[in-house]
PDB file of C-alpha atoms in Angstrom:
ATOM      1  CA  MET A   2     -19.704  12.857  16.378  1.00 92.00           C
ATOM      2  CA  THR A   3     -21.881  14.376  13.667  1.00 97.00           C
ATOM      3  CA  PRO A   4     -20.655  14.471  10.054  1.00 97.00           C
ATOM      4  CA  THR A   5     -20.028  18.215  10.427  1.00 97.00           C
ATOM      5  CA  GLU A   6     -17.930  17.626  13.543  1.00 97.00           C
ATOM      6  CA  LEU A   7     -16.023  14.850  11.791  1.00 98.00           C
ATOM      7  CA  SER A   8     -15.271  17.147   8.835  1.00 98.00           C
ATOM      8  CA  LYS A   9     -13.908  19.830  11.141  1.00 97.00           C
ATOM      9  CA  LEU A  10     -11.797  17.245  12.964  1.00 98.00           C
ATOM     10  CA  ALA A  11     -10.453  15.979   9.626  1.00 98.00           C
ATOM     11  CA  ASN A  12      -9.337  19.502   8.730  1.00 98.00           C
ATOM     12  CA  ARG A  13      -7.651  19.916  12.114  1.00 98.00           C
ATOM     13  CA  ASN A  14      -5.895  16.622  11.422  1.00 98.00           C
ATOM     14  CA  ARG A  15      -4.856  17.963   8.020  1.00 98.00           C
ATOM     15  CA  ALA A  16      -3.374  21.047   9.672  1.00 98.00           C
ATOM     16  CA  ARG A  17      -1.358  18.872  12.064  1.00 98.00           C
ATOM     17  CA  ASP A  18      -0.183  16.718   9.167  1.00 98.00           C
ATOM     18  CA  LEU A  19       0.851  19.836   7.248  1.00 98.00           C
ATOM     19  CA  ARG A  20       2.912  21.039  10.189  1.00 98.00           C
ATOM     20  CA  GLY A  21       4.504  17.598  10.532  1.00 98.00           C
ATOM     21  CA  VAL A  22       5.604  17.580   6.893  1.00 98.00           C
ATOM     22  CA  PHE A  23       6.869  21.156   7.124  1.00 98.00           C
ATOM     23  CA  GLU A  24       8.881  20.476  10.297  1.00 97.00           C
ATOM     24  CA  ALA A  25      10.305  17.176   9.028  1.00 97.00           C
ATOM     25  CA  GLY A  26      11.140  18.519   5.583  1.00 97.00           C
ATOM     26  CA  ALA A  27       9.611  15.431   3.975  1.00 96.00           C
ATOM     27  CA  GLY A  28       6.361  13.557   3.576  1.00 94.00           C
ATOM     28  CA  HIS A  29       3.690  12.564   1.083  1.00 96.00           C
ATOM     29  CA  ILE A  30       1.396  15.472   1.741  1.00 96.00           C
ATOM     30  CA  GLY A  31      -0.861  15.227  -1.327  1.00 96.00           C
ATOM     31  CA  GLY A  32      -2.069  11.712  -0.592  1.00 97.00           C
ATOM     32  CA  GLU A  33      -2.253  12.417   3.123  1.00 97.00           C
ATOM     33  CA  MET A  34      -4.705  15.229   2.473  1.00 98.00           C
ATOM     34  CA  SER A  35      -6.823  13.033   0.172  1.00 98.00           C
ATOM     35  CA  VAL A  36      -7.147  10.152   2.644  1.00 98.00           C
ATOM     36  CA  MET A  37      -7.666  12.165   5.845  1.00 98.00           C
ATOM     37  CA  ASP A  38     -11.472  12.288   5.755  1.00 98.00           C
ATOM     38  CA  ILE A  39     -11.615   8.511   5.371  1.00 98.00           C
ATOM     39  CA  LEU A  40      -9.157   7.868   8.206  1.00 98.00           C
ATOM     40  CA  THR A  41     -10.980  10.285  10.498  1.00 98.00           C
ATOM     41  CA  ALA A  42     -14.342   8.647   9.800  1.00 98.00           C
ATOM     42  CA  LEU A  43     -12.932   5.159  10.387  1.00 98.00           C
ATOM     43  CA  TYR A  44     -11.406   5.933  13.778  1.00 98.00           C
ATOM     44  CA  PHE A  45     -14.019   8.320  15.112  1.00 98.00           C
ATOM     45  CA  ASP A  46     -17.226   6.854  13.694  1.00 98.00           C
ATOM     46  CA  THR A  47     -16.888   3.340  12.296  1.00 98.00           C
ATOM     47  CA  MET A  48     -14.258   1.107  13.848  1.00 98.00           C
ATOM     48  CA  SER A  49     -14.393  -0.573  17.227  1.00 98.00           C
ATOM     49  CA  VAL A  50     -10.914   0.083  18.647  1.00 98.00           C
ATOM     50  CA  ASP A  51      -9.625   0.941  22.116  1.00 98.00           C
ATOM     51  CA  PRO A  52      -6.334   2.836  22.582  1.00 98.00           C
ATOM     52  CA  LYS A  53      -6.096   1.307  26.079  1.00 98.00           C
ATOM     53  CA  SER A  54      -6.196  -2.180  24.571  1.00 98.00           C
ATOM     54  CA  PRO A  55      -4.611  -1.936  21.109  1.00 97.00           C
ATOM     55  CA  LEU A  56      -4.253  -5.725  20.792  1.00 97.00           C
ATOM     56  CA  ASP A  57      -7.781  -6.620  21.836  1.00 98.00           C
ATOM     57  CA  PRO A  58      -8.505  -9.754  19.769  1.00 97.00           C
ATOM     58  CA  LYS A  59     -12.046  -8.525  19.055  1.00 97.00           C
ATOM     59  CA  ARG A  60     -10.935  -5.145  17.643  1.00 98.00           C
ATOM     60  CA  ASP A  61     -11.581  -4.031  14.088  1.00 98.00           C
ATOM     61  CA  ARG A  62      -8.469  -3.867  11.903  1.00 98.00           C
ATOM     62  CA  LEU A  63      -7.271  -1.201   9.470  1.00 98.00           C
ATOM     63  CA  VAL A  64      -4.496  -1.822   6.959  1.00 98.00           C
ATOM     64  CA  LEU A  65      -3.175   1.397   5.395  1.00 98.00           C
ATOM     65  CA  SER A  66      -1.793  -0.247   2.276  1.00 98.00           C
ATOM     66  CA  LYS A  67      -0.720   3.119   0.837  1.00 97.00           C
ATOM     67  CA  GLY A  68       1.872   3.208   3.597  1.00 96.00           C
ATOM     68  CA  HIS A  69       3.707   6.260   2.263  1.00 96.00           C
ATOM     69  CA  THR A  70       0.889   8.358   3.789  1.00 97.00           C
ATOM     70  CA  ALA A  71       1.906   7.140   7.241  1.00 98.00           C
ATOM     71  CA  LEU A  72       1.894  10.608   8.795  1.00 98.00           C
ATOM     72  CA  ALA A  73      -1.860  10.895   8.211  1.00 98.00           C
ATOM     73  CA  LEU A  74      -2.319   7.642  10.136  1.00 98.00           C
ATOM     74  CA  TYR A  75      -0.015   8.800  12.941  1.00 98.00           C
ATOM     75  CA  VAL A  76      -1.949  12.050  13.335  1.00 98.00           C
ATOM     76  CA  VAL A  77      -5.266  10.191  13.599  1.00 98.00           C
ATOM     77  CA  LEU A  78      -3.822   7.593  15.978  1.00 98.00           C
ATOM     78  CA  ALA A  79      -2.518  10.409  18.176  1.00 98.00           C
ATOM     79  CA  GLU A  80      -5.876  12.184  18.131  1.00 98.00           C
ATOM     80  CA  LYS A  81      -7.553   8.903  19.115  1.00 98.00           C
ATOM     81  CA  GLY A  82      -5.104   8.364  21.981  1.00 98.00           C
ATOM     82  CA  PHE A  83      -2.888   5.534  20.732  1.00 98.00           C
ATOM     83  CA  ILE A  84       0.269   7.651  20.876  1.00 98.00           C
ATOM     84  CA  PRO A  85       1.045  11.028  22.511  1.00 98.00           C
ATOM     85  CA  LYS A  86       0.064  14.007  20.379  1.00 98.00           C
ATOM     86  CA  GLU A  87       3.403  15.688  20.992  1.00 98.00           C
ATOM     87  CA  GLU A  88       5.184  12.703  19.421  1.00 98.00           C
ATOM     88  CA  ILE A  89       4.034  13.827  15.967  1.00 98.00           C
ATOM     89  CA  SER A  90       6.814  16.429  16.133  1.00 97.00           C
ATOM     90  CA  THR A  91       9.362  13.588  16.012  1.00 98.00           C
ATOM     91  CA  PHE A  92       8.219  12.373  12.570  1.00 98.00           C
ATOM     92  CA  LEU A  93      11.273  11.206  10.566  1.00 97.00           C
ATOM     93  CA  GLN A  94      13.685  12.454  13.238  1.00 96.00           C
ATOM     94  CA  PRO A  95      16.656  10.300  14.363  1.00 95.00           C
ATOM     95  CA  ASN A  96      15.541   7.453  16.670  1.00 94.00           C
ATOM     96  CA  SER A  97      11.863   8.315  16.217  1.00 97.00           C
ATOM     97  CA  ARG A  98       9.447   5.411  15.923  1.00 96.00           C
ATOM     98  CA  LEU A  99       7.400   7.478  13.466  1.00 98.00           C
ATOM     99  CA  ASN A 100       9.050   6.335  10.268  1.00 96.00           C
ATOM    100  CA  GLY A 101       8.077   7.204   6.718  1.00 96.00           C
ATOM    101  CA  HIS A 102       6.095   3.959   6.592  1.00 96.00           C
ATOM    102  CA  PRO A 103       4.127   2.481   9.521  1.00 96.00           C
ATOM    103  CA  ASN A 104       5.727  -0.197  11.704  1.00 96.00           C
ATOM    104  CA  ARG A 105       3.477  -2.462  13.766  1.00 96.00           C
ATOM    105  CA  VAL A 106       6.316  -3.454  16.107  1.00 96.00           C
ATOM    106  CA  LYS A 107       6.893   0.144  17.192  1.00 96.00           C
ATOM    107  CA  ILE A 108       3.499   1.847  17.114  1.00 97.00           C
ATOM    108  CA  PRO A 109       0.333   0.710  18.910  1.00 98.00           C
ATOM    109  CA  GLY A 110      -2.660   0.752  16.597  1.00 97.00           C
ATOM    110  CA  VAL A 111      -0.644  -0.123  13.476  1.00 98.00           C
ATOM    111  CA  GLU A 112      -1.782  -3.563  12.329  1.00 98.00           C
ATOM    112  CA  THR A 113       0.911  -4.354   9.770  1.00 97.00           C
ATOM    113  CA  ASN A 114       3.965  -2.813   8.141  1.00 97.00           C
ATOM    114  CA  THR A 115       3.162  -1.351   4.735  1.00 96.00           C
ATOM    115  CA  GLY A 116       5.082   0.496   2.057  1.00 88.00           C
ATOM    116  CA  PRO A 117       5.652  -1.806  -0.917  1.00 90.00           C
ATOM    117  CA  LEU A 118       2.401  -1.235  -2.777  1.00 94.00           C
ATOM    118  CA  GLY A 119       0.078  -4.144  -3.443  1.00 95.00           C
ATOM    119  CA  HIS A 120       0.773  -5.947  -0.155  1.00 96.00           C
ATOM    120  CA  GLY A 121      -1.914  -4.530   2.127  1.00 98.00           C
ATOM    121  CA  LEU A 122      -4.998  -6.069   0.544  1.00 98.00           C
ATOM    122  CA  PRO A 123      -3.581  -9.624   0.521  1.00 98.00           C
ATOM    123  CA  ILE A 124      -2.809  -9.194   4.234  1.00 98.00           C
ATOM    124  CA  GLY A 125      -6.324  -7.875   4.809  1.00 98.00           C
ATOM    125  CA  VAL A 126      -7.774 -10.930   3.062  1.00 98.00           C
ATOM    126  CA  GLY A 127      -5.786 -13.091   5.470  1.00 98.00           C
ATOM    127  CA  MET A 128      -7.088 -11.155   8.470  1.00 98.00           C
ATOM    128  CA  ALA A 129     -10.694 -11.386   7.309  1.00 98.00           C
ATOM    129  CA  THR A 130     -10.304 -15.103   6.597  1.00 98.00           C
ATOM    130  CA  GLY A 131      -8.924 -15.625  10.100  1.00 98.00           C
ATOM    131  CA  ALA A 132     -11.942 -13.896  11.621  1.00 98.00           C
ATOM    132  CA  LYS A 133     -14.286 -16.112   9.583  1.00 98.00           C
ATOM    133  CA  LEU A 134     -12.457 -19.285  10.652  1.00 97.00           C
ATOM    134  CA  ASN A 135     -12.712 -18.253  14.305  1.00 97.00           C
ATOM    135  CA  GLY A 136     -16.356 -17.250  14.048  1.00 97.00           C
ATOM    136  CA  ASP A 137     -15.517 -13.653  15.055  1.00 98.00           C
ATOM    137  CA  ASP A 138     -17.512 -10.630  13.902  1.00 97.00           C
ATOM    138  CA  TRP A 139     -14.795  -7.963  13.831  1.00 98.00           C
ATOM    139  CA  ARG A 140     -14.228  -6.211  10.517  1.00 98.00           C
ATOM    140  CA  THR A 141     -11.140  -5.600   8.380  1.00 98.00           C
ATOM    141  CA  PHE A 142     -10.687  -2.374   6.403  1.00 98.00           C
ATOM    142  CA  VAL A 143      -7.977  -1.812   3.782  1.00 98.00           C
ATOM    143  CA  ILE A 144      -7.125   1.537   2.183  1.00 98.00           C
ATOM    144  CA  THR A 145      -5.282   1.523  -1.127  1.00 98.00           C
ATOM    145  CA  GLY A 146      -4.401   4.219  -3.611  1.00 96.00           C
ATOM    146  CA  ASP A 147      -5.824   4.061  -7.118  1.00 96.00           C
ATOM    147  CA  GLY A 148      -2.336   3.891  -8.633  1.00 95.00           C
ATOM    148  CA  GLU A 149      -1.651   1.006  -6.292  1.00 96.00           C
ATOM    149  CA  MET A 150      -4.522  -0.911  -7.890  1.00 97.00           C
ATOM    150  CA  GLN A 151      -2.265  -1.392 -10.910  1.00 96.00           C
ATOM    151  CA  GLU A 152      -0.469  -4.078  -8.866  1.00 96.00           C
ATOM    152  CA  GLY A 153      -1.447  -7.626  -9.844  1.00 97.00           C
ATOM    153  CA  SER A 154      -1.266  -8.860  -6.262  1.00 98.00           C
ATOM    154  CA  ASN A 155      -4.363  -6.800  -5.468  1.00 98.00           C
ATOM    155  CA  TRP A 156      -6.408  -8.564  -8.122  1.00 98.00           C
ATOM    156  CA  GLU A 157      -5.321 -11.991  -6.877  1.00 98.00           C
ATOM    157  CA  ALA A 158      -6.495 -10.920  -3.417  1.00 98.00           C
ATOM    158  CA  ILE A 159      -9.764  -9.621  -4.896  1.00 98.00           C
ATOM    159  CA  MET A 160     -10.405 -13.018  -6.479  1.00 98.00           C
ATOM    160  CA  ALA A 161      -9.664 -14.822  -3.216  1.00 98.00           C
ATOM    161  CA  ALA A 162     -11.902 -12.522  -1.151  1.00 98.00           C
ATOM    162  CA  ALA A 163     -14.850 -13.218  -3.440  1.00 98.00           C
ATOM    163  CA  GLN A 164     -14.139 -16.950  -3.438  1.00 98.00           C
ATOM    164  CA  PHE A 165     -14.142 -17.048   0.384  1.00 98.00           C
ATOM    165  CA  LYS A 166     -17.227 -14.783   0.654  1.00 98.00           C
ATOM    166  CA  LEU A 167     -15.438 -12.317   2.934  1.00 98.00           C
ATOM    167  CA  ASP A 168     -18.303  -9.961   3.753  1.00 98.00           C
ATOM    168  CA  ASN A 169     -16.296  -8.834   6.811  1.00 98.00           C
ATOM    169  CA  LEU A 170     -13.759  -7.145   4.491  1.00 98.00           C
ATOM    170  CA  THR A 171     -14.049  -3.592   3.148  1.00 98.00           C
ATOM    171  CA  LEU A 172     -11.614  -2.196   0.601  1.00 98.00           C
ATOM    172  CA  ILE A 173     -11.509   1.591   0.286  1.00 98.00           C
ATOM    173  CA  ILE A 174      -9.800   2.914  -2.830  1.00 98.00           C
ATOM    174  CA  ASP A 175      -8.523   6.488  -2.454  1.00 98.00           C
ATOM    175  CA  HIS A 176      -9.344   7.430  -6.036  1.00 97.00           C
ATOM    176  CA  ASN A 177      -7.556  10.790  -6.360  1.00 95.00           C
ATOM    177  CA  ARG A 178      -6.628  10.140 -10.025  1.00 95.00           C
ATOM    178  CA  LEU A 179      -2.944  10.902  -9.426  1.00 91.00           C
ATOM    179  CA  GLN A 180       0.118   8.845  -8.618  1.00 89.00           C
ATOM    180  CA  GLN A 181       3.790   9.603  -8.266  1.00 85.00           C
ATOM    181  CA  GLY A 182       4.822  11.728 -11.215  1.00 83.00           C
ATOM    182  CA  ALA A 183       1.712  11.532 -13.389  1.00 89.00           C
ATOM    183  CA  ARG A 184      -2.031  11.191 -13.676  1.00 89.00           C
ATOM    184  CA  LEU A 185      -3.522   7.724 -13.450  1.00 89.00           C
ATOM    185  CA  GLU A 186      -4.943   7.998 -16.961  1.00 89.00           C
ATOM    186  CA  ASP A 187      -1.479   8.686 -18.380  1.00 91.00           C
ATOM    187  CA  THR A 188       0.226   5.777 -16.615  1.00 91.00           C
ATOM    188  CA  ASN A 189      -1.862   2.600 -16.586  1.00 91.00           C
ATOM    189  CA  ASN A 190      -5.483   3.668 -16.553  1.00 93.00           C
ATOM    190  CA  ILE A 191      -7.502   1.110 -14.610  1.00 94.00           C
ATOM    191  CA  ALA A 192     -10.527   3.383 -14.293  1.00 95.00           C
ATOM    192  CA  PRO A 193     -13.435   2.917 -14.188  1.00 97.00           C
ATOM    193  CA  LEU A 194     -12.945   0.739 -11.126  1.00 97.00           C
ATOM    194  CA  VAL A 195     -16.556  -0.060 -10.246  1.00 98.00           C
ATOM    195  CA  PRO A 196     -17.365  -2.479 -13.109  1.00 98.00           C
ATOM    196  CA  LYS A 197     -14.063  -4.281 -12.640  1.00 98.00           C
ATOM    197  CA  LEU A 198     -14.684  -4.971  -8.951  1.00 98.00           C
ATOM    198  CA  GLU A 199     -18.278  -5.968  -9.656  1.00 98.00           C
ATOM    199  CA  ALA A 200     -17.069  -8.408 -12.305  1.00 98.00           C
ATOM    200  CA  PHE A 201     -14.935 -10.069  -9.620  1.00 98.00           C
ATOM    201  CA  GLY A 202     -18.018 -10.623  -7.442  1.00 98.00           C
ATOM    202  CA  TRP A 203     -17.684  -7.707  -5.023  1.00 98.00           C
ATOM    203  CA  ALA A 204     -20.385  -5.374  -3.763  1.00 98.00           C
ATOM    204  CA  VAL A 205     -19.216  -1.924  -4.863  1.00 98.00           C
ATOM    205  CA  GLU A 206     -20.265   1.580  -3.830  1.00 98.00           C
ATOM    206  CA  GLU A 207     -19.041   4.836  -5.349  1.00 98.00           C
ATOM    207  CA  ILE A 208     -18.898   7.927  -3.111  1.00 98.00           C
ATOM    208  CA  ASP A 209     -17.488  11.417  -2.691  1.00 98.00           C
ATOM    209  CA  GLY A 210     -14.518  10.659  -0.456  1.00 98.00           C
ATOM    210  CA  HIS A 211     -14.694  14.104   1.159  1.00 98.00           C
ATOM    211  CA  ASP A 212     -18.403  14.024   2.047  1.00 98.00           C
ATOM    212  CA  MET A 213     -18.672  12.755   5.626  1.00 98.00           C
ATOM    213  CA  ASP A 214     -22.325  11.779   5.296  1.00 98.00           C
ATOM    214  CA  GLN A 215     -21.478   9.561   2.336  1.00 98.00           C
ATOM    215  CA  ILE A 216     -18.302   8.163   3.931  1.00 98.00           C
ATOM    216  CA  CYS A 217     -19.981   7.183   7.206  1.00 98.00           C
ATOM    217  CA  ALA A 218     -22.992   5.703   5.441  1.00 98.00           C
ATOM    218  CA  ALA A 219     -20.806   3.620   3.116  1.00 98.00           C
ATOM    219  CA  LEU A 220     -18.701   2.297   6.026  1.00 98.00           C
ATOM    220  CA  SER A 221     -21.732   1.315   8.099  1.00 98.00           C
ATOM    221  CA  PRO A 222     -22.247  -2.404   8.760  1.00 97.00           C
ATOM    222  CA  ASP A 223     -25.826  -1.870   7.587  1.00 97.00           C
ATOM    223  CA  THR A 224     -24.528  -1.702   4.004  1.00 96.00           C
ATOM    224  CA  ILE A 225     -22.835  -5.108   4.047  1.00 97.00           C
ATOM    225  CA  THR A 226     -24.058  -7.573   1.418  1.00 98.00           C
ATOM    226  CA  ALA A 227     -24.080 -11.092   2.859  1.00 98.00           C
ATOM    227  CA  GLY A 228     -21.478 -13.292   1.210  1.00 98.00           C
ATOM    228  CA  LYS A 229     -19.740 -10.480  -0.666  1.00 98.00           C
ATOM    229  CA  PRO A 230     -16.659  -8.400   0.192  1.00 98.00           C
ATOM    230  CA  LYS A 231     -17.278  -4.674  -0.189  1.00 98.00           C
ATOM    231  CA  CYS A 232     -15.324  -2.056  -2.119  1.00 98.00           C
ATOM    232  CA  ILE A 233     -15.831   1.669  -1.659  1.00 98.00           C
ATOM    233  CA  VAL A 234     -14.490   3.696  -4.572  1.00 98.00           C
ATOM    234  CA  ALA A 235     -13.929   7.053  -2.881  1.00 98.00           C
ATOM    235  CA  HIS A 236     -13.484   9.937  -5.317  1.00 98.00           C
ATOM    236  CA  THR A 237     -10.996  12.306  -3.690  1.00 98.00           C
ATOM    237  CA  ASN A 238      -8.604  15.148  -4.512  1.00 97.00           C
ATOM    238  CA  LYS A 239      -4.900  14.964  -3.902  1.00 96.00           C
ATOM    239  CA  GLY A 240      -4.021  17.914  -1.674  1.00 96.00           C
ATOM    240  CA  GLN A 241      -7.650  18.307  -0.535  1.00 97.00           C
ATOM    241  CA  GLY A 242      -8.300  21.379   1.602  1.00 97.00           C
ATOM    242  CA  ILE A 243      -5.336  23.365   0.277  1.00 97.00           C
ATOM    243  CA  SER A 244      -6.102  25.426  -2.803  1.00 97.00           C
ATOM    244  CA  PHE A 245      -2.715  25.305  -4.550  1.00 97.00           C
ATOM    245  CA  MET A 246      -2.163  21.602  -3.784  1.00 96.00           C
ATOM    246  CA  SER A 247      -5.573  20.275  -4.808  1.00 95.00           C
ATOM    247  CA  ASP A 248      -5.450  17.908  -7.805  1.00 94.00           C
ATOM    248  CA  ASN A 249      -1.818  18.858  -8.431  1.00 93.00           C
ATOM    249  CA  VAL A 250       0.550  15.958  -9.120  1.00 91.00           C
ATOM    250  CA  ALA A 251       3.562  18.025  -8.042  1.00 92.00           C
ATOM    251  CA  TRP A 252       2.465  17.611  -4.406  1.00 93.00           C
ATOM    252  CA  HIS A 253       2.792  13.845  -4.250  1.00 92.00           C
ATOM    253  CA  HIS A 254       6.065  14.195  -2.368  1.00 90.00           C
ATOM    254  CA  LYS A 255       6.898  17.836  -1.853  1.00 93.00           C
ATOM    255  CA  VAL A 256       7.408  20.165   1.101  1.00 97.00           C
ATOM    256  CA  PRO A 257       5.832  23.642   1.228  1.00 97.00           C
ATOM    257  CA  ASN A 258       8.050  26.668   1.727  1.00 97.00           C
ATOM    258  CA  GLN A 259       7.320  29.137   4.529  1.00 98.00           C
ATOM    259  CA  ALA A 260       4.832  31.223   2.533  1.00 98.00           C
ATOM    260  CA  GLN A 261       3.044  28.141   1.196  1.00 97.00           C
ATOM    261  CA  TYR A 262       2.918  26.626   4.669  1.00 98.00           C
ATOM    262  CA  GLU A 263       1.359  29.734   6.153  1.00 98.00           C
ATOM    263  CA  GLN A 264      -1.250  29.974   3.384  1.00 98.00           C
ATOM    264  CA  ALA A 265      -2.151  26.280   3.649  1.00 98.00           C
ATOM    265  CA  LEU A 266      -2.404  26.452   7.434  1.00 97.00           C
ATOM    266  CA  LYS A 267      -4.695  29.462   7.231  1.00 97.00           C
ATOM    267  CA  GLU A 268      -6.995  27.681   4.777  1.00 97.00           C
ATOM    268  CA  LEU A 269      -7.179  24.526   6.907  1.00 97.00           C
ATOM    269  CA  GLU A 270      -7.710  26.396  10.151  1.00 95.00           C
ATOM    270  CA  GLU A 271     -10.560  28.345   8.578  1.00 94.00           C
ATOM    271  CA  ALA A 272     -12.153  25.104   7.359  1.00 94.00           C
ATOM    272  CA  SER A 273     -11.925  23.531  10.809  1.00 92.00           C
ATOM    273  CA  LYS A 274     -13.891  26.276  12.605  1.00 87.00           C
TER     274      LYS A 274
END
């Protein structure tokens, strides 16, 4: 797919996510909108995965550490063919396997349970280390939120990844500048992130997290620095693609009313043409 086609697909995925949140009456829509371009690029351009063989030992791995944006992952997994598309309508319903946080036991394509923030990157370091020990060339990708990078466990994992020269590991930070209830700068401002990661011995690239050309180029194996784990600091907007949600902290965990839903859907459908 071309970058233009990927962008249109990402907006269609946003529209499906929006409908899922509206129907369920719950969800973390702001962060789901900010991470959707990255997820779409990973599954439809970068990663080697096969829905017919979700446990293929040679597959690439993705850990969505910001697990509260699970619906975005479910929508992309459904679009890729891991789960039926119609199952998205069961999100958060009784007996549904589509919980508010991803569960690897229930859903093919989910590599590990996530939710408690700060756990995904340490798991990703373990995965990447395992690949190195086995002499395998599959890659591990981890997506965290920028607020999540306030967790000390991430920085312990960052030290370990550099120590073990895990150049098969890519961390993508969804840097939307907002977290639950407040702006990052008003909570525990860890920005700028680039010099901090570089100081820990990582190769770091800063991109527009909604520009598909930049996303795909940054995720390419051609950009790997031998002996160094890679971090992509992706500048994004919470609520991306929806005018009244964009960069608005109120939409971390909020459900649109009927009028808001219709306006948002119209905007996303227009962007996906």
